[in-house]
Short mmCIF file of C-alpha atoms in Angstrom, two decimals:
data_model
loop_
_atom_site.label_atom_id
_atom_site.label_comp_id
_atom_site.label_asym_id
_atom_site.label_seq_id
_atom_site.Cartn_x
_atom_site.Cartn_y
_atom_site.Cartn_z
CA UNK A 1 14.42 -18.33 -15.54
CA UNK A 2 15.57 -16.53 -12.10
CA UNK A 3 12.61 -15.35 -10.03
CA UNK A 4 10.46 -15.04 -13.21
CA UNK A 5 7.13 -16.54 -12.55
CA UNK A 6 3.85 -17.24 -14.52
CA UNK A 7 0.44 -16.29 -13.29
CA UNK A 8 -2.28 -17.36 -15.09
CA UNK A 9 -5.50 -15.13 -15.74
CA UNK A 10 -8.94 -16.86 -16.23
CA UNK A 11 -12.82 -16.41 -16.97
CA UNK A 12 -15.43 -16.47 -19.13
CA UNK A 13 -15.34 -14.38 -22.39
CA UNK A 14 -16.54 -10.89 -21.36
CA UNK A 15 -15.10 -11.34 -17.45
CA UNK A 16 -11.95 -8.80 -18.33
CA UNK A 17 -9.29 -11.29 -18.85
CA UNK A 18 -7.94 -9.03 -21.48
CA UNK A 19 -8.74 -5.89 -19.87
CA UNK A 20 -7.25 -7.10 -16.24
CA UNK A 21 -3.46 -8.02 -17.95
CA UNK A 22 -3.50 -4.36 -19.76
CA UNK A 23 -3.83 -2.22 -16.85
CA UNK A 24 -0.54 -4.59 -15.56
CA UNK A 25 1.20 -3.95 -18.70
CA UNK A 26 -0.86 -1.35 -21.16
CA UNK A 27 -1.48 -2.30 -24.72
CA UNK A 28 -0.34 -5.93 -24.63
CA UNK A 29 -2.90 -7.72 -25.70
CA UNK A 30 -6.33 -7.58 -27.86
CA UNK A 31 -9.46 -6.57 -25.49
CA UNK A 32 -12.58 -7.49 -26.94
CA UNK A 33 -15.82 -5.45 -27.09
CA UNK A 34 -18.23 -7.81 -27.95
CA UNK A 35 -19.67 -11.18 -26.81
CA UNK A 36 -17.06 -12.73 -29.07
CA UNK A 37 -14.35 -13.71 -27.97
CA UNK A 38 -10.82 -12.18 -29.12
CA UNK A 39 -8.29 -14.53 -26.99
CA UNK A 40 -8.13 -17.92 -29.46
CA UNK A 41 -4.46 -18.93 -27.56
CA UNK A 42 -2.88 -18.44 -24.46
CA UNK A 43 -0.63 -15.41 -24.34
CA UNK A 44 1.88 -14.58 -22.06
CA UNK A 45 2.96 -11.08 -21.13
CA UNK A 46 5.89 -10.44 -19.57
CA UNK A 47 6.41 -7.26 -16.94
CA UNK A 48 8.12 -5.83 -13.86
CA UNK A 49 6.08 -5.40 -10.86
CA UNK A 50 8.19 -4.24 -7.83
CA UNK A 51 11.44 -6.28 -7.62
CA UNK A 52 9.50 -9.27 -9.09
CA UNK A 53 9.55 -10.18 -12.98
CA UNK A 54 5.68 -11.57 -13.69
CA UNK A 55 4.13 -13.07 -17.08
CA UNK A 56 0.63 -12.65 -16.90
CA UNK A 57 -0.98 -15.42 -19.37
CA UNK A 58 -4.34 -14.27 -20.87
CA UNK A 59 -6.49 -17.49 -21.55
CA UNK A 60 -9.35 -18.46 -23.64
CA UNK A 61 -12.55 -19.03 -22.20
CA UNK A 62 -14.51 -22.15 -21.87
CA UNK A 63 -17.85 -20.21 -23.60
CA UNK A 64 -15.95 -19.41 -26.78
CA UNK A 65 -17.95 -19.06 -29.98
CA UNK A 66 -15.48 -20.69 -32.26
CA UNK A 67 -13.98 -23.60 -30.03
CA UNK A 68 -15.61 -26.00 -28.05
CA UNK A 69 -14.62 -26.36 -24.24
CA UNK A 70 -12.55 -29.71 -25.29
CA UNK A 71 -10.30 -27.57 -27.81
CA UNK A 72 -10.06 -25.22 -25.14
CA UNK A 73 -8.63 -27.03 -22.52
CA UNK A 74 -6.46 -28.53 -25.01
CA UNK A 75 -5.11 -25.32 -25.19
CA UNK A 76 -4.65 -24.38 -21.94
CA UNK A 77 -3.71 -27.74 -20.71
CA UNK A 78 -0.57 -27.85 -23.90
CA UNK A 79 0.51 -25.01 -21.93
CA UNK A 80 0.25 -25.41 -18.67
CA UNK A 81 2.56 -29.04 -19.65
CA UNK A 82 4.76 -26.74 -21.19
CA UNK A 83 5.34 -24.91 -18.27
CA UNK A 84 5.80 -27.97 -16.22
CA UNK A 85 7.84 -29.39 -18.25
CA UNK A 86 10.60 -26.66 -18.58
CA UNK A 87 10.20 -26.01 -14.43
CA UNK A 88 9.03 -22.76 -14.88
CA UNK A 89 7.70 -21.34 -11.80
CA UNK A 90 3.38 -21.28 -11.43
CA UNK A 91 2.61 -18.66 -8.74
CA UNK A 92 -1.75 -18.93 -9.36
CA UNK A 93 -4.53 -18.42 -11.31
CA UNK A 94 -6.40 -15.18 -10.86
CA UNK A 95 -9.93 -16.58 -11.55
CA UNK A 96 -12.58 -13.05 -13.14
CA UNK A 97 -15.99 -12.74 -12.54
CA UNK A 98 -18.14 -9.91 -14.51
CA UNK A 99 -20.61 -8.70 -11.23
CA UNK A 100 -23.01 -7.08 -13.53
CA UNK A 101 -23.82 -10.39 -15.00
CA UNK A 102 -27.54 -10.83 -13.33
CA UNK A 103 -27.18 -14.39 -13.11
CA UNK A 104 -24.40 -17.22 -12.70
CA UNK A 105 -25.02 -18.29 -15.97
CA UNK A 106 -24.78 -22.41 -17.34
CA UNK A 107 -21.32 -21.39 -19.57
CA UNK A 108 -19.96 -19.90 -16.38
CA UNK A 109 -21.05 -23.36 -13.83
CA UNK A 110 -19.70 -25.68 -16.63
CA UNK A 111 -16.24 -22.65 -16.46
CA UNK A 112 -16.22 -23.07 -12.84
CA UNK A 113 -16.43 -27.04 -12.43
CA UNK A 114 -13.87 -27.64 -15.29
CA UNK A 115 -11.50 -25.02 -13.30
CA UNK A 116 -12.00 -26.97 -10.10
CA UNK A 117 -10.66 -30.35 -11.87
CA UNK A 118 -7.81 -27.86 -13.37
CA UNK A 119 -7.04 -26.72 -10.28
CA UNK A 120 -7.13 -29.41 -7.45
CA UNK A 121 -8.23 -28.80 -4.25
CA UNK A 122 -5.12 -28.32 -2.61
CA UNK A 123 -4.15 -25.48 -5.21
CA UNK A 124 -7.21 -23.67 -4.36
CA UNK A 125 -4.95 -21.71 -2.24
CA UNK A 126 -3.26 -20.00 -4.83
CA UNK A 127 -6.23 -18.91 -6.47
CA UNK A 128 -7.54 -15.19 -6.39
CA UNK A 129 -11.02 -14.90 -7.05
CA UNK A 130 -12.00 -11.43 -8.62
CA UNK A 131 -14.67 -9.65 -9.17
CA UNK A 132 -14.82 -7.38 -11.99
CA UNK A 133 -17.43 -4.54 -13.96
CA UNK A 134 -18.03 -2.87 -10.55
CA UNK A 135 -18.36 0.65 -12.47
CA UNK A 136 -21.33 -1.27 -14.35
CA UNK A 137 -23.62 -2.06 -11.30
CA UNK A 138 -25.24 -0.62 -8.50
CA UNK A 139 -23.03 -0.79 -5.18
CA UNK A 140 -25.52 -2.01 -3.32
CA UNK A 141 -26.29 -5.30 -5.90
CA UNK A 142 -22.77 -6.24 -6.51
CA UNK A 143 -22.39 -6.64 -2.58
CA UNK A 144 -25.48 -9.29 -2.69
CA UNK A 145 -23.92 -10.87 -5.70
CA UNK A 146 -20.78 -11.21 -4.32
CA UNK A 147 -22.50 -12.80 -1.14
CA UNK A 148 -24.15 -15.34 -2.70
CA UNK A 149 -20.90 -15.88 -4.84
CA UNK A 150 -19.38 -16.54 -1.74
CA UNK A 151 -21.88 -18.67 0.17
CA UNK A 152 -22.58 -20.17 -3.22
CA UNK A 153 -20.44 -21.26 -6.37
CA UNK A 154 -17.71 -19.88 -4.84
CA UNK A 155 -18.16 -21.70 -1.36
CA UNK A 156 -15.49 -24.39 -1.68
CA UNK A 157 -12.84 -22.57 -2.85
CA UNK A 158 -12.48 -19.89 -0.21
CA UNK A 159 -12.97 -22.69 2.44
CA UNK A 160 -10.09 -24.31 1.12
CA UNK A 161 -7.96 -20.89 0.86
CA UNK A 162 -8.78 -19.01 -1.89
CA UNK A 163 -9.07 -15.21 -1.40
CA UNK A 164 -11.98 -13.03 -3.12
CA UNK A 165 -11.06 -9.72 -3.97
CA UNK A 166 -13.30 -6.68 -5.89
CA UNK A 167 -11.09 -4.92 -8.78
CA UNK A 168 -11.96 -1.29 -9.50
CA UNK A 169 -10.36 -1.35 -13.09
CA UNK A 170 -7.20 0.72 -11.55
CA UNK A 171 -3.65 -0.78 -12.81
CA UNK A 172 -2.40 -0.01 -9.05
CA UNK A 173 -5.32 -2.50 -8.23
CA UNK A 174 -4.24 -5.07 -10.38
CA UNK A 175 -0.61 -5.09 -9.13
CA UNK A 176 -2.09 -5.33 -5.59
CA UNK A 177 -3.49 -8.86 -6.74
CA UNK A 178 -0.17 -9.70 -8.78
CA UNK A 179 1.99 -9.01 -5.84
CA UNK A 180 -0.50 -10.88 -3.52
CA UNK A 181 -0.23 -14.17 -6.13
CA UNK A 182 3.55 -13.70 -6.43
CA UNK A 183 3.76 -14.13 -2.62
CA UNK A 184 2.83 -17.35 -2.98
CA UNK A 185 4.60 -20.93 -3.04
CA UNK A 186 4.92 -22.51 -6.06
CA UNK A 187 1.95 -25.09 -7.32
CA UNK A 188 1.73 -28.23 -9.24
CA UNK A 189 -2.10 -28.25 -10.66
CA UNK A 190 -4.20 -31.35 -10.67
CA UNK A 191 -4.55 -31.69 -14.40
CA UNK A 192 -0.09 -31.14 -14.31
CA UNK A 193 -0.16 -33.75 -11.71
CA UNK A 194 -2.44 -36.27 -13.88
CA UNK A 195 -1.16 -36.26 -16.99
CA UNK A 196 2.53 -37.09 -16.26
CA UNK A 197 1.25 -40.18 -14.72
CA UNK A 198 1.87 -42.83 -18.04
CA UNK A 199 1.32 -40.40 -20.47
CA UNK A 200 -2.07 -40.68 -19.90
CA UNK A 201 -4.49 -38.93 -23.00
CA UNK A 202 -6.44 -35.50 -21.48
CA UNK A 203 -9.76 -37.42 -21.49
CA UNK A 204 -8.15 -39.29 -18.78
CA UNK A 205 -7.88 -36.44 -16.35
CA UNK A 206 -10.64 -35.29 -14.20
CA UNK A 207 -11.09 -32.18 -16.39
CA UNK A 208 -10.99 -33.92 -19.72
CA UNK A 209 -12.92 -36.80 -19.24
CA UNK A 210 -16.62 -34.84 -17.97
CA UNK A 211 -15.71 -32.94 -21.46
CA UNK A 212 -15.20 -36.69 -23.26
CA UNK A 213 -18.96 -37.41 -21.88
CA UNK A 214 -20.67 -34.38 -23.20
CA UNK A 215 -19.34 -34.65 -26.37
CA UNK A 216 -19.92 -38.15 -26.70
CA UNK A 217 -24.35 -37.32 -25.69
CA UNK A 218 -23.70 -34.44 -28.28
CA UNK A 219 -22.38 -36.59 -31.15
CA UNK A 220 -25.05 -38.38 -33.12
CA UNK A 221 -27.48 -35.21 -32.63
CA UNK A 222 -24.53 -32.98 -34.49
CA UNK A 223 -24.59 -35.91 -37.09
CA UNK A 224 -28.17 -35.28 -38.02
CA UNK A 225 -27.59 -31.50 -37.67
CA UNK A 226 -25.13 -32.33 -40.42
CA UNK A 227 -27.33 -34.85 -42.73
CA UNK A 228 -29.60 -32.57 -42.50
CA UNK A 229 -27.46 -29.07 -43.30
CA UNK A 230 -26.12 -31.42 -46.38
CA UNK A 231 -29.89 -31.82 -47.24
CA UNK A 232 -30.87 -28.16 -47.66
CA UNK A 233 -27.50 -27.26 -49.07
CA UNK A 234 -28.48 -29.96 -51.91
CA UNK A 235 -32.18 -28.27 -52.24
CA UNK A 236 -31.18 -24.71 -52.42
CA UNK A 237 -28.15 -25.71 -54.77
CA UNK A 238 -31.50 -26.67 -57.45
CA UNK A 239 -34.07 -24.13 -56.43
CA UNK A 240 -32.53 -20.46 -56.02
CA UNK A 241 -30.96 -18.03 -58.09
CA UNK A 242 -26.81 -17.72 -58.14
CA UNK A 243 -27.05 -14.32 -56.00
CA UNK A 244 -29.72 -16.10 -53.47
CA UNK A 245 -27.68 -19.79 -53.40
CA UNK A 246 -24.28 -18.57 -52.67
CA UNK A 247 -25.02 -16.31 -49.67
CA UNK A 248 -27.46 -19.23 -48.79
CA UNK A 249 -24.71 -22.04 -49.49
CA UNK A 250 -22.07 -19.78 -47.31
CA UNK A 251 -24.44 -19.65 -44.75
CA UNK A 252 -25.28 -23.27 -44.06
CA UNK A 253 -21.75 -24.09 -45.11
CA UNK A 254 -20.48 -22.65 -41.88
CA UNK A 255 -22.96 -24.12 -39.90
CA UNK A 256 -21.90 -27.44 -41.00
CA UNK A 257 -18.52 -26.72 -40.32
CA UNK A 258 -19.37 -25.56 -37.17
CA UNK A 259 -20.95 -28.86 -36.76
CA UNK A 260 -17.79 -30.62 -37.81
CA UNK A 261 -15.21 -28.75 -35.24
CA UNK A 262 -17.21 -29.70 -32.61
CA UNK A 263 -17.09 -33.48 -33.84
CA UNK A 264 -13.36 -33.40 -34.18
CA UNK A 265 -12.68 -31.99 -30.81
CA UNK A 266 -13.16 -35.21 -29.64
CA UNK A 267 -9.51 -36.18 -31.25
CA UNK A 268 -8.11 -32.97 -29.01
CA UNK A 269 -9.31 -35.24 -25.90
CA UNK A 270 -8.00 -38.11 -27.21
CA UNK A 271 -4.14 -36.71 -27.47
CA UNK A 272 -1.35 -37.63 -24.76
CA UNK A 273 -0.39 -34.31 -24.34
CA UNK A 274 2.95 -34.91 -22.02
CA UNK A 275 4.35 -37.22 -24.25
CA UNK A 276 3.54 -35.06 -27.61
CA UNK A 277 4.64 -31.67 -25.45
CA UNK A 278 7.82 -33.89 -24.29
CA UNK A 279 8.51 -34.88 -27.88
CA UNK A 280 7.67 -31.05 -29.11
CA UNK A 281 10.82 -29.73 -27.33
CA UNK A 282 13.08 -32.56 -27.73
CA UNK A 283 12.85 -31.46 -31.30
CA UNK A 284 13.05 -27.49 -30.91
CA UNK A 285 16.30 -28.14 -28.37
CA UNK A 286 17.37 -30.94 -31.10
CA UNK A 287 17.05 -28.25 -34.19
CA UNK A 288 19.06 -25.92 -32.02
CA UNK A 289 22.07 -27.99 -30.93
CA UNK A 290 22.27 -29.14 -35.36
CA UNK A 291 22.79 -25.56 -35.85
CA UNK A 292 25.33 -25.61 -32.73
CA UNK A 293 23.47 -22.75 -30.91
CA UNK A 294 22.95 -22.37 -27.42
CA UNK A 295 19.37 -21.63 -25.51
CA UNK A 296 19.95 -17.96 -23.60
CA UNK A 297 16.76 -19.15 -21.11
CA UNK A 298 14.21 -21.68 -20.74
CA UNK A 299 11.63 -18.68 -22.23
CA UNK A 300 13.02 -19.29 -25.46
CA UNK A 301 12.07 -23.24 -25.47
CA UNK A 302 8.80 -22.13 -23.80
CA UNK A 303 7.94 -19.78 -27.03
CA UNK A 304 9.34 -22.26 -29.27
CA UNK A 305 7.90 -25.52 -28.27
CA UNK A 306 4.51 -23.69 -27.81
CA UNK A 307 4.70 -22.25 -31.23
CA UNK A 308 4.52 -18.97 -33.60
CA UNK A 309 1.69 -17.39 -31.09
CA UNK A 310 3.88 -17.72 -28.28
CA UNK A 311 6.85 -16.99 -30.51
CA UNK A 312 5.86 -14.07 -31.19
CA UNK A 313 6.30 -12.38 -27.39
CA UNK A 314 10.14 -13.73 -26.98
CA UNK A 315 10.73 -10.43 -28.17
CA UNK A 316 8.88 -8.69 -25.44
CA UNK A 317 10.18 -11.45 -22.84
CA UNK A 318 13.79 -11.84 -23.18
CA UNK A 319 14.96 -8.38 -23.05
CA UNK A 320 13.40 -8.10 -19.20
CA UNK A 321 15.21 -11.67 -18.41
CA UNK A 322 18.37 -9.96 -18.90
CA UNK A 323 18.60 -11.48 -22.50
CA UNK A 324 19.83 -9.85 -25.78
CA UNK A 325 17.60 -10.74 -28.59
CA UNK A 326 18.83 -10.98 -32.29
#
């Protein structure tokens, strides 16, 4: 891969992940509007900043409406072995914080504590800690919120090396904190570091297993939420009308599947994610050496081991590697 390097972009949904990687590199990804969340996979964008060739990765958030925080981390953490696994350089993680959120909210502690067992304290040096939304608040309140940020949530990071920094929303801004990561080493993360020890399953890792805990108080009360959706659906499947029961029916239909996903993510915590993501591009670099073809960079194992969502950007990738696609 040269001097390509990945820097990974993080936050809650509505911090500016998407936002943040567009004024690197404009139009290349979805930016959301809303309180949902539009970033369901890890994407990486590839660009040029100065002599250096960067791909930003835009990453789910832990608050998502859809996935629970153990699917998430599933995510991120099949990518981050990935990564790993093919020796592709990690520069950071450029951690966002909306400051015109009044409050450090419960989604955004749970965020930051999962990112710290991520992470590992001795990578908190090659984290960048932005603050983000500054057009949205009064100059004057962001500073206090940043302060107490600082002397707060944020306390043990920066004494252990990570730098804060206040984005304006400017793309010149945003390279300033891409070239600042890119300046630094390389860095093995915690959650890297635990899971090549025995294949060990993600509940295993600091990150995973506080996840494995919660969902195992949350179980039996989303198996009564369940019995009892399955109840009502059985009433109003006797007692309305066919326009009244389906949009009824649809409606407590999704809140038992709801229900469900987050019952199941308890099998995404359960996976040994080295050994599957080992076995994943064994088979991609098997299928290509049957049809006697030759990988033109690690990239293209990266996309394909990772999938058709990460597929999907080789095009975008390869041609600034130097590589001639199709």
């Amino acid at each position: 891969m040269g001097s390509e390097s990945l820097i990974l972009v993080m936050g809650v949904t509505g911090a500016g992940k998407s936002y943040f990687i567009n004024q690197l590199k404009p139009n290349s990804v979805t930016e959301g509007h809303s309180l949902v969340s539009q970033t369901k996979t890890c994407k990486l964008v590839q660009m040029k900043i100065g002599a250096c060739t960067v791909a930003a990765v835009d990453t789910p958030g832990f608050d998502d409406d859809e996935d629970s925080d153990a699917v998430v981390l599933s995510k991120i953490t099949r990518f981050l072995t990935t990564q790993y696994l093919l020796s592709i350089s990690l520069k950071g993680i450029i951690l966002l914080h909306d400051i015109s959120s009044t409050r450090f909210s419960g989604s955004e502690k749970r965020y930051l504590n999962t990112f710290r067992q991520i992470c590992g304290e001795h990578a908190f040096a090659n984290v960048a800690l932005v603050t983000t939304m500054w057009a949205s608040v009064d100059k004057s309140i962001g500073l206090r919120r940043e302060e107490e940020l600082q002397i707060g949530p944020w306390a043990d990071l920066i004494s252990k090396g990570s730098y804060t920094f206040q984005y304006n929303g400017t793309p010149d801004m945003a390279q300033t904190i891409a070239v600042q990561m890119m300046a630094k080493d390389d860095v093995v993360l915690q959650i890297q570091e635990e899971l090549k020890i025995g294949h060990c399953k993600l509940e295993s890792t600091s990150a995973g297993a506080k996840l494995a805990a919660q969902l195992e108080k949350q179980l039996e009360e989303r198996r009564k939420i369940i019995q009892d959706l399955n109840a009502r659906l059985a009433v109003e499947k006797r007692s309305r009308n066919p326009g009244e029961k389906r949009n009824i029916n649809q409606r407590l239909a999704a809140q038992r599947e709801k229900q469900l996903r987050q019952i199941r993510a308890r099998d995404e915590l359960r996976a040994k994610i080295g050994e599957e993501t080992e076995k994943a591009i064994e088979e991609v670099d098997n299928n290509k050496k049957r049809k006697r073809e030759k990988w033109k960079s690690r990239l293209q194992i990266f996309a394909a081991a990772l999938g058709p969502v990460i597929a999907l950007t080789v095009n975008l990738i390869l041609p600034l590697a130097g590589v001639k696609v199709g």
